[in-house]
Rosetta silent file (secondary structure, phi, psi, omega in degrees, C-alpha in Angstrom):
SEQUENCE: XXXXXXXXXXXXXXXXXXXXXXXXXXXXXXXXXXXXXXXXXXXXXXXXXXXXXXXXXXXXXXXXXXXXXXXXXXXXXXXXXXXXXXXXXXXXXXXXXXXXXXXXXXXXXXXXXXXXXXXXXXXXXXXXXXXXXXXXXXXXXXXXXXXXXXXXXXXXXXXXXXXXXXXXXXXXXXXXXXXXXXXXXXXXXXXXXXXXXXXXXXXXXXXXXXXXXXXXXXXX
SCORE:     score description
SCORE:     0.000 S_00000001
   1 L     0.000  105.619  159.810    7.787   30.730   34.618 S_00000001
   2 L   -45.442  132.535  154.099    4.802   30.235   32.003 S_00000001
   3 L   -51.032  142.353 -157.439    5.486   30.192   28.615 S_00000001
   4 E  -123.698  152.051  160.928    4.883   33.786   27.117 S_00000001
   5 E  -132.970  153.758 -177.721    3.441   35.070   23.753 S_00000001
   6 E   -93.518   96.835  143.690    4.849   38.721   22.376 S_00000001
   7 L   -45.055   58.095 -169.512    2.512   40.145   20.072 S_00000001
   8 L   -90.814   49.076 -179.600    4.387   41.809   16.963 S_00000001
   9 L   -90.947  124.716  137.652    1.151   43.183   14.966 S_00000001
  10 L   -87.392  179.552 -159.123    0.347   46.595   14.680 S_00000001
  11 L   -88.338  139.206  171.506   -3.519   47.376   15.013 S_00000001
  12 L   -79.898   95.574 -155.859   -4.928   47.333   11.703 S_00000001
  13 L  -134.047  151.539  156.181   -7.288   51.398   11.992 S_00000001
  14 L   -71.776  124.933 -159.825   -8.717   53.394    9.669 S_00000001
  15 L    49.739   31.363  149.380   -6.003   55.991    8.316 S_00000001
  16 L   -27.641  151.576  167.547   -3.131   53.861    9.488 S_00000001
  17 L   -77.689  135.173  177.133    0.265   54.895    8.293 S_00000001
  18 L  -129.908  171.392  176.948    0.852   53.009    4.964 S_00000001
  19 L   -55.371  133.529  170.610    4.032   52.957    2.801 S_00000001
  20 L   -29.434  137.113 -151.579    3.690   56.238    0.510 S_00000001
  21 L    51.194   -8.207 -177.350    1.527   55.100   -2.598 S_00000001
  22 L   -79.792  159.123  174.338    0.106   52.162   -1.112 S_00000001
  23 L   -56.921  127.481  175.027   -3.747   51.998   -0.698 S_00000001
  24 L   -52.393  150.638  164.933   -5.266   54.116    2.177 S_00000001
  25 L   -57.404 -159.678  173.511   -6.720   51.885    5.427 S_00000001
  26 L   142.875   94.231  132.218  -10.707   52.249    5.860 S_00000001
  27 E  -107.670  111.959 -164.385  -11.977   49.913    8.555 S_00000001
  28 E  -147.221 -175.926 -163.330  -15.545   51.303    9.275 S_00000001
  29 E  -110.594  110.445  145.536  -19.001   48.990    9.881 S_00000001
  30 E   -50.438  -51.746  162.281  -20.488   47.312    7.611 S_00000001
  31 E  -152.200  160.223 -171.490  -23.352   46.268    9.289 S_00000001
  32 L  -115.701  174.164  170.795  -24.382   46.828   12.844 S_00000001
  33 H   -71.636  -63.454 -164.805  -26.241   44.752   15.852 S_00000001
  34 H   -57.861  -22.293 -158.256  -28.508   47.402   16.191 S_00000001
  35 H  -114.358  -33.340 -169.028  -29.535   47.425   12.145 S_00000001
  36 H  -154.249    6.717  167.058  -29.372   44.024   10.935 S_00000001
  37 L    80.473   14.728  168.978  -28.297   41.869   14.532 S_00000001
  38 L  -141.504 -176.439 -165.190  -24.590   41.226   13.828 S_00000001
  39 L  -143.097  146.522  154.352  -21.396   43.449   13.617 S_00000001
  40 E  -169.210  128.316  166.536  -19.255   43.147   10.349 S_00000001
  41 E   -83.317  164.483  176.014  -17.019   45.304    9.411 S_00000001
  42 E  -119.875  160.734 -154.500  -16.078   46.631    6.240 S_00000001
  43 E  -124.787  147.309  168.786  -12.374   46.437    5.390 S_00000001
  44 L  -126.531  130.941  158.952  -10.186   48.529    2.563 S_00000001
  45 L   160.092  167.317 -165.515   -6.442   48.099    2.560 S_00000001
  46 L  -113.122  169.060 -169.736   -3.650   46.602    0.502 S_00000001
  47 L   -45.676  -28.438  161.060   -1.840   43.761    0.654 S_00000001
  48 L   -48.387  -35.352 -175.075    0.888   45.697    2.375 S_00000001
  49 L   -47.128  144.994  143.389   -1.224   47.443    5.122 S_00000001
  50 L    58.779 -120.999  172.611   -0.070   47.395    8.431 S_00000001
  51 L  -104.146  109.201 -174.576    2.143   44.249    9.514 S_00000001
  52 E  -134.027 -163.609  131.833    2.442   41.974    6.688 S_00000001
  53 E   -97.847  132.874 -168.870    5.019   39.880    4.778 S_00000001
  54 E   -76.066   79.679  176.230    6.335   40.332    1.418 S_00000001
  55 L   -62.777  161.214  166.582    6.463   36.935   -1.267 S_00000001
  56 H   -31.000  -86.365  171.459    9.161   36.851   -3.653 S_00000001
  57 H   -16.698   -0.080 -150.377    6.216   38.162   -6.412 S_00000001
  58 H   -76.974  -68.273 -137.021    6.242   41.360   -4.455 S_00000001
  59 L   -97.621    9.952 -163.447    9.363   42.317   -6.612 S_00000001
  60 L  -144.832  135.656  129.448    9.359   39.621   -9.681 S_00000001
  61 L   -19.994  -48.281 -117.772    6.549   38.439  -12.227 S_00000001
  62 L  -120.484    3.196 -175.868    8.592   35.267  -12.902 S_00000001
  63 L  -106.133  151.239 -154.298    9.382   34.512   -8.744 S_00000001
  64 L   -78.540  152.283  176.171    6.736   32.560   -6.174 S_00000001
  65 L   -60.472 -174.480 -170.833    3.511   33.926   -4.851 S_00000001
  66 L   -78.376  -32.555  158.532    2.667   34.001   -1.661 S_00000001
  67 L   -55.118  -37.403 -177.190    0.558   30.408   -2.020 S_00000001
  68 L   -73.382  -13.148  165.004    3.174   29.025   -3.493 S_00000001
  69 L   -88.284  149.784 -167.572    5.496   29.228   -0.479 S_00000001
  70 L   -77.601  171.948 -178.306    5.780   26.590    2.091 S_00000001
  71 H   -73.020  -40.071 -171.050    4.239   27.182    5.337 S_00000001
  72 H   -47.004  -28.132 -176.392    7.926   26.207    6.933 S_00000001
  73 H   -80.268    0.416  165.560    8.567   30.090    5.833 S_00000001
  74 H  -131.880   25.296  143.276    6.709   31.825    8.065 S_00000001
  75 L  -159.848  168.479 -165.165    8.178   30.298   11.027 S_00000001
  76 L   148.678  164.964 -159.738   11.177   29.200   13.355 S_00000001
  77 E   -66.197  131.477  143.972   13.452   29.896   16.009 S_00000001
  78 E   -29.838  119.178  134.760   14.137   34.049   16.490 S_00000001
  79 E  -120.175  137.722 -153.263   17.268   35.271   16.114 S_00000001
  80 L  -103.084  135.461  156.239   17.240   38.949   17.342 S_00000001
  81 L  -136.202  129.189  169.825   19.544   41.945   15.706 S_00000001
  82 L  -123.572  106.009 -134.897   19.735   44.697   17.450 S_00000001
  83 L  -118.757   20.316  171.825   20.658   47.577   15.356 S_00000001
  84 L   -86.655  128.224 -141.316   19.070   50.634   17.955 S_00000001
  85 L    86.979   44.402  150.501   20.596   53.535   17.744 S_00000001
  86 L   -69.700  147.894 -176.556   21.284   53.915   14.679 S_00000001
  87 L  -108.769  170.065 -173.216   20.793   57.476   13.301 S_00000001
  88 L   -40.797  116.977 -178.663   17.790   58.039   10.557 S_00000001
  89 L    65.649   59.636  175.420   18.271   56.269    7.254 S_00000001
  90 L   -95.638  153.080 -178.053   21.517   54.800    8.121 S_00000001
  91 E  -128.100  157.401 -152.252   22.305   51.335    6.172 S_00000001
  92 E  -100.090  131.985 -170.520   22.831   48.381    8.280 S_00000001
  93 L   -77.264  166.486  174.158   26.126   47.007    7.540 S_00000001
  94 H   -78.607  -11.087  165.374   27.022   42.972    7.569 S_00000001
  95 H   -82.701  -21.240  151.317   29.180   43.166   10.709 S_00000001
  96 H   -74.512   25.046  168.372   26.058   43.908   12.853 S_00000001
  97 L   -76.603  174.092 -171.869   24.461   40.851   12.187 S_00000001
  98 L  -120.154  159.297  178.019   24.324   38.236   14.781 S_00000001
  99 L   -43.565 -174.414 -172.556   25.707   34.429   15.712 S_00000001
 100 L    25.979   56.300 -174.392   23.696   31.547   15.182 S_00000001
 101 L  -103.926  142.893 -174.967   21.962   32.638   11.968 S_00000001
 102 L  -154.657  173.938 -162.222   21.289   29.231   10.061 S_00000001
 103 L   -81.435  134.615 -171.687   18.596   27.826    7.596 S_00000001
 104 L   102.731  -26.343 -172.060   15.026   27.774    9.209 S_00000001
 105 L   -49.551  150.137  135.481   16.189   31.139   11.437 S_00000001
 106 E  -102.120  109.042 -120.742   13.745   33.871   11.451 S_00000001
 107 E  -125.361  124.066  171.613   16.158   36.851   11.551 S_00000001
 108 L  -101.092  143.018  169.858   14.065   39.727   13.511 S_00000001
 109 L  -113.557  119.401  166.545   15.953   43.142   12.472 S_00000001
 110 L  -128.979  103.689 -154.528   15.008   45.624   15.536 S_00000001
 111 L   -87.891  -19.929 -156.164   15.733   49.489   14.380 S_00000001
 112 L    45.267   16.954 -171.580   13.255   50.700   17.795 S_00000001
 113 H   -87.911  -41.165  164.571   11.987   52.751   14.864 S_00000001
 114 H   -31.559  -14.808  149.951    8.496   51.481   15.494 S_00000001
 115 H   -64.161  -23.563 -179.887    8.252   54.070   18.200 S_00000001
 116 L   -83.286  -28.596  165.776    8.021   56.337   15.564 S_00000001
 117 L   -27.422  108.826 -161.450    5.252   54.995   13.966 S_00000001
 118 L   119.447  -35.254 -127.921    2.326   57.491   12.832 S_00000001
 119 L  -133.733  125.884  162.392    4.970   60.215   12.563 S_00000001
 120 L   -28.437  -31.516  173.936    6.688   61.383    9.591 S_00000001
 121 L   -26.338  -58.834 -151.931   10.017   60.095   11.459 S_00000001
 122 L   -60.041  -56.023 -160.930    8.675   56.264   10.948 S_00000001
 123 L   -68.611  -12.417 -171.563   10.074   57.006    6.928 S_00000001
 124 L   -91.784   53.336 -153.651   13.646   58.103    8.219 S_00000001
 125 L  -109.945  148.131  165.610   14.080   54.099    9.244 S_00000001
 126 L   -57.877  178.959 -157.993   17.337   52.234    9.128 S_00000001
 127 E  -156.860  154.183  168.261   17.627   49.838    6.358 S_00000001
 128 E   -78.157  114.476 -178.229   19.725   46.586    5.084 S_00000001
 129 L   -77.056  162.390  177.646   22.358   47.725    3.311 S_00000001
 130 H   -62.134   -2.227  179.031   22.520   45.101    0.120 S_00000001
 131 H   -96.342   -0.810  170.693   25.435   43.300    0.928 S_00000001
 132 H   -69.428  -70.666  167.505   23.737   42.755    4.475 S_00000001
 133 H   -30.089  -59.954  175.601   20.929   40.949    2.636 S_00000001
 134 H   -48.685  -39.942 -171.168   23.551   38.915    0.714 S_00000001
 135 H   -74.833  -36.982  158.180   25.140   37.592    4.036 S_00000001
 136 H   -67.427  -75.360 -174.893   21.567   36.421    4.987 S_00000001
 137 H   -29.130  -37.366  179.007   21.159   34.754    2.354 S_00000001
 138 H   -55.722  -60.625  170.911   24.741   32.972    2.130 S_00000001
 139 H   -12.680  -73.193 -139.256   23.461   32.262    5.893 S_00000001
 140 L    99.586   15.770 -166.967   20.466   30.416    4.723 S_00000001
 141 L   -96.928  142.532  177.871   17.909   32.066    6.469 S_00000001
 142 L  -150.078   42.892  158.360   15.110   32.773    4.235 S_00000001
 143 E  -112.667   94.492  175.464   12.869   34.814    6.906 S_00000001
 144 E  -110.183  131.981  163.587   13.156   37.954    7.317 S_00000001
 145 E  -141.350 -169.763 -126.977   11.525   40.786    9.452 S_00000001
 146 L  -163.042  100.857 -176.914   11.833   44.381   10.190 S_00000001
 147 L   -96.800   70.657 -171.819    9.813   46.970   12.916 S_00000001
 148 L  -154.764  170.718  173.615   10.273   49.389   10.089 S_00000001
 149 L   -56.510 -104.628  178.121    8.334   50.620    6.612 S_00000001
 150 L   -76.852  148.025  151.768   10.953   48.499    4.771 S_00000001
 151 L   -91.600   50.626  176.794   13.905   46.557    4.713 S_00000001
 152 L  -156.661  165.997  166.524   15.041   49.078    1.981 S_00000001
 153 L   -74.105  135.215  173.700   15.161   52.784    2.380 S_00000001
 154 L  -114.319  137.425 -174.818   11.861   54.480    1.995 S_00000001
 155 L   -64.788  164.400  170.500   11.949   58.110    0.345 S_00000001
 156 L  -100.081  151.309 -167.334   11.433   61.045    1.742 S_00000001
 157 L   -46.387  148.869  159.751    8.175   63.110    0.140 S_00000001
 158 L    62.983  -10.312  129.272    9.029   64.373   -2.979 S_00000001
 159 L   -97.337  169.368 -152.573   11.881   62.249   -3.700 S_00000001
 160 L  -104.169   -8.076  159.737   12.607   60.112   -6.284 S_00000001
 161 L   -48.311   80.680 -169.737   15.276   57.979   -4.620 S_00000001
 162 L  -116.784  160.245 -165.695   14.075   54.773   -4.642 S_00000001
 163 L  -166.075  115.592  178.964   15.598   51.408   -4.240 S_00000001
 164 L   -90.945   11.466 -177.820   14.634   47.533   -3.925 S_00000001
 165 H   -19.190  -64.164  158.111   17.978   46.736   -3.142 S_00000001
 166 H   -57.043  -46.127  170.346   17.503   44.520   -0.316 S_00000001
 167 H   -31.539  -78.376  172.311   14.198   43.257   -1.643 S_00000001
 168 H   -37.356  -47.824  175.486   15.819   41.835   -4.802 S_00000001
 169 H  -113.323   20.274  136.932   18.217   39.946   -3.358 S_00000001
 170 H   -56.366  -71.114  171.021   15.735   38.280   -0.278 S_00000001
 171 H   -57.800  -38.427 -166.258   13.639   37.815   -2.741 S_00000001
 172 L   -72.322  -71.432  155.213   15.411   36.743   -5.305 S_00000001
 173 L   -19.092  -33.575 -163.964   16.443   33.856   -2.839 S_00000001
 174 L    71.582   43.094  178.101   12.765   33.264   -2.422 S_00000001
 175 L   -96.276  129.977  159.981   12.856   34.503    1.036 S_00000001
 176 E   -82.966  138.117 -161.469   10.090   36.242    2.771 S_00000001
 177 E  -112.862  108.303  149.660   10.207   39.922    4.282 S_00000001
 178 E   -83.082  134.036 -151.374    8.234   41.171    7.272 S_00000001
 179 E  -115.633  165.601  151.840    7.844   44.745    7.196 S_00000001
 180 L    94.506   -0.133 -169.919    5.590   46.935   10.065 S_00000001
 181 L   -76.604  164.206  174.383    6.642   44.647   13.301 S_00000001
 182 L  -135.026 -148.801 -160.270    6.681   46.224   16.827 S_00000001
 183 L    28.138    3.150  152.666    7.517   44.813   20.336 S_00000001
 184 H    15.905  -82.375 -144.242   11.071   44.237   19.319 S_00000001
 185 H   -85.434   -2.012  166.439   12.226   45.042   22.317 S_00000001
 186 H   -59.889  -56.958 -147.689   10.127   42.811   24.804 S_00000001
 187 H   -53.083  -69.792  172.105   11.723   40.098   22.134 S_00000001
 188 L   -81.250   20.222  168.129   15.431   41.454   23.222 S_00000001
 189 L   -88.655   -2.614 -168.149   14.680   41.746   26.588 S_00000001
 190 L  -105.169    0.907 -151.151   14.352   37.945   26.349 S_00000001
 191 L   -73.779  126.682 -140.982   17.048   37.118   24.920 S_00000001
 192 L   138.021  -71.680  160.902   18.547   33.897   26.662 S_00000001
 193 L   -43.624  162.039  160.271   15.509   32.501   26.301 S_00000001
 194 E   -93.083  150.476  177.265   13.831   30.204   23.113 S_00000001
 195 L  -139.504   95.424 -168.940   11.891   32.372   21.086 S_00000001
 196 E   -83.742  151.832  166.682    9.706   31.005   17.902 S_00000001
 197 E  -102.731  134.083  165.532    8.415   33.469   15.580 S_00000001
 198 E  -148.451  115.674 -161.984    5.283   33.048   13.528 S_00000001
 199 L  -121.318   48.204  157.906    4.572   35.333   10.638 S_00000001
 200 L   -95.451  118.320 -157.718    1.172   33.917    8.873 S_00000001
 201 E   -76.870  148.328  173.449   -0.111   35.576    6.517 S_00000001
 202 L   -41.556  146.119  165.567   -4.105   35.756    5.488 S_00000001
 203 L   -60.742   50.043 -142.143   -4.617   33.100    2.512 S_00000001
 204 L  -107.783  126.917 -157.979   -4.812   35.622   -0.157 S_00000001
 205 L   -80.690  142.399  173.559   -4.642   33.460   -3.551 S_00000001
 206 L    99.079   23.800 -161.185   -2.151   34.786   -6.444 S_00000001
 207 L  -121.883  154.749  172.637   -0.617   37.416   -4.046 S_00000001
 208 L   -75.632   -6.440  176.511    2.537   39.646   -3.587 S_00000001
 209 L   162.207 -149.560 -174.133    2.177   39.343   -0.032 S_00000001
 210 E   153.907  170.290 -178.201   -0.583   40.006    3.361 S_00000001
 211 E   -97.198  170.340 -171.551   -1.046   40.928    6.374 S_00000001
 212 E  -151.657  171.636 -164.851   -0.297   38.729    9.095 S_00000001
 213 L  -111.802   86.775  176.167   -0.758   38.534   12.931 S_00000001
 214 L   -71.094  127.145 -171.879    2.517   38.376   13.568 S_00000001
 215 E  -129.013  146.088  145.584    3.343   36.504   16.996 S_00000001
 216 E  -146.323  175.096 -158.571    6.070   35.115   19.083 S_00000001
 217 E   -82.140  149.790 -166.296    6.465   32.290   21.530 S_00000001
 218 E  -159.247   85.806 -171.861    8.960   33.117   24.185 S_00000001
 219 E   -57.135  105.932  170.892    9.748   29.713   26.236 S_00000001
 220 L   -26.738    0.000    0.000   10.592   29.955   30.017 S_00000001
């Protein structure tokens, strides 16, 4: 059996679903073959767009950018939680986390709510309640991702119930949060297997986060 890799990007489109308030996509051509003998697109979107990871700066002034973190932080062996079937905005308690989480893990959270994606639904996503967060941290794991809007609850339109809960204390840890992942569930179909994660983000200097082509390696 060949080594396998799991894509866990979504496609980066013009009028992608973004978190509520965040800057609208707009990938549209810049220049053409036919006009000036190359393709280039031109790209609009926020740091946030699509599948990205969160630095500590996301949620703090005085906590590190995204340059400022080591590269060891956007990858390392998978460990999978699998929290599906869960009902809509439910918060995920610290007894479904899973064995072996240690320092260097990359702790995938997989809600299956990325089926939902596009669809008002995708905002009704389960969420780390904070004392969940705390127990990763205690852990040592200071990866985290998420095939959801957030690892926090995201309001519903027109409310004002908002909350970094989880954020704060990830962050506050200096941990990084991937939000937006999909294939989950190839990921726990493998489970048994080794499975590295890699979650590198675009170079962007000074930043609260990027997107990143999130991938992972999935070892015969």
């Amino acid at each position: 059996m060949d080594m396998e890799l799991v894509d866990l990007s979504v496609p980066v489109t013009t009028g992608m679903q973004v978190y509520p308030g965040d800057p609208e996509v707009e990938a549209v051509p810049a220049l053409t073959v036919a006009e000036a003998g190359v393709n280039v697109l031109r790209l609009h979107m926020g740091s946030q767009s699509g599948t990205h990871v969160d630095a500590p700066f996301h949620i703090d002034d005085s906590l590190p950018r995204l340059d400022e973190l080591p590269l060891t932080r956007f990858t390392g062996p998978a460990v999978l939680m699998d929290v599906r079937g869960l009902p809509p905005r439910a918060a995920i308690p610290p007894g479904a986390l899973p064995s072996g989480l240690r320092a260097g893990a990359v702790l995938l959270v997989a809600t299956g709510w990325s089926r939902h994606r596009g669809t008002d639904r995708y905002l009704d996503h389960p969420y780390l309640a904070p004392e969940t967060a705390e127990a990763v941290v205690a852990a040592g794991v200071r990866t985290v991702g998420i095939d959801a809007l957030s690892v926090d609850p995201t309001p519903a339109p027109g409310s004002d119930d908002f909350t970094l809960a989880a954020h704060r204390v990830l962050c506050g840890a200096e941990a990084v949060i991937a939000e937006n992942l999909t294939n989950l569930d190839a990921l726990l179909a493998a489970r048994g297997r080794t499975i590295e994660a890699s979650l590198f983000p675009i170079r962007l200097a000074g930043a609260d986060g990027a997107p990143v082509r999130a991938v992972a390696r999935v070892s015969p």
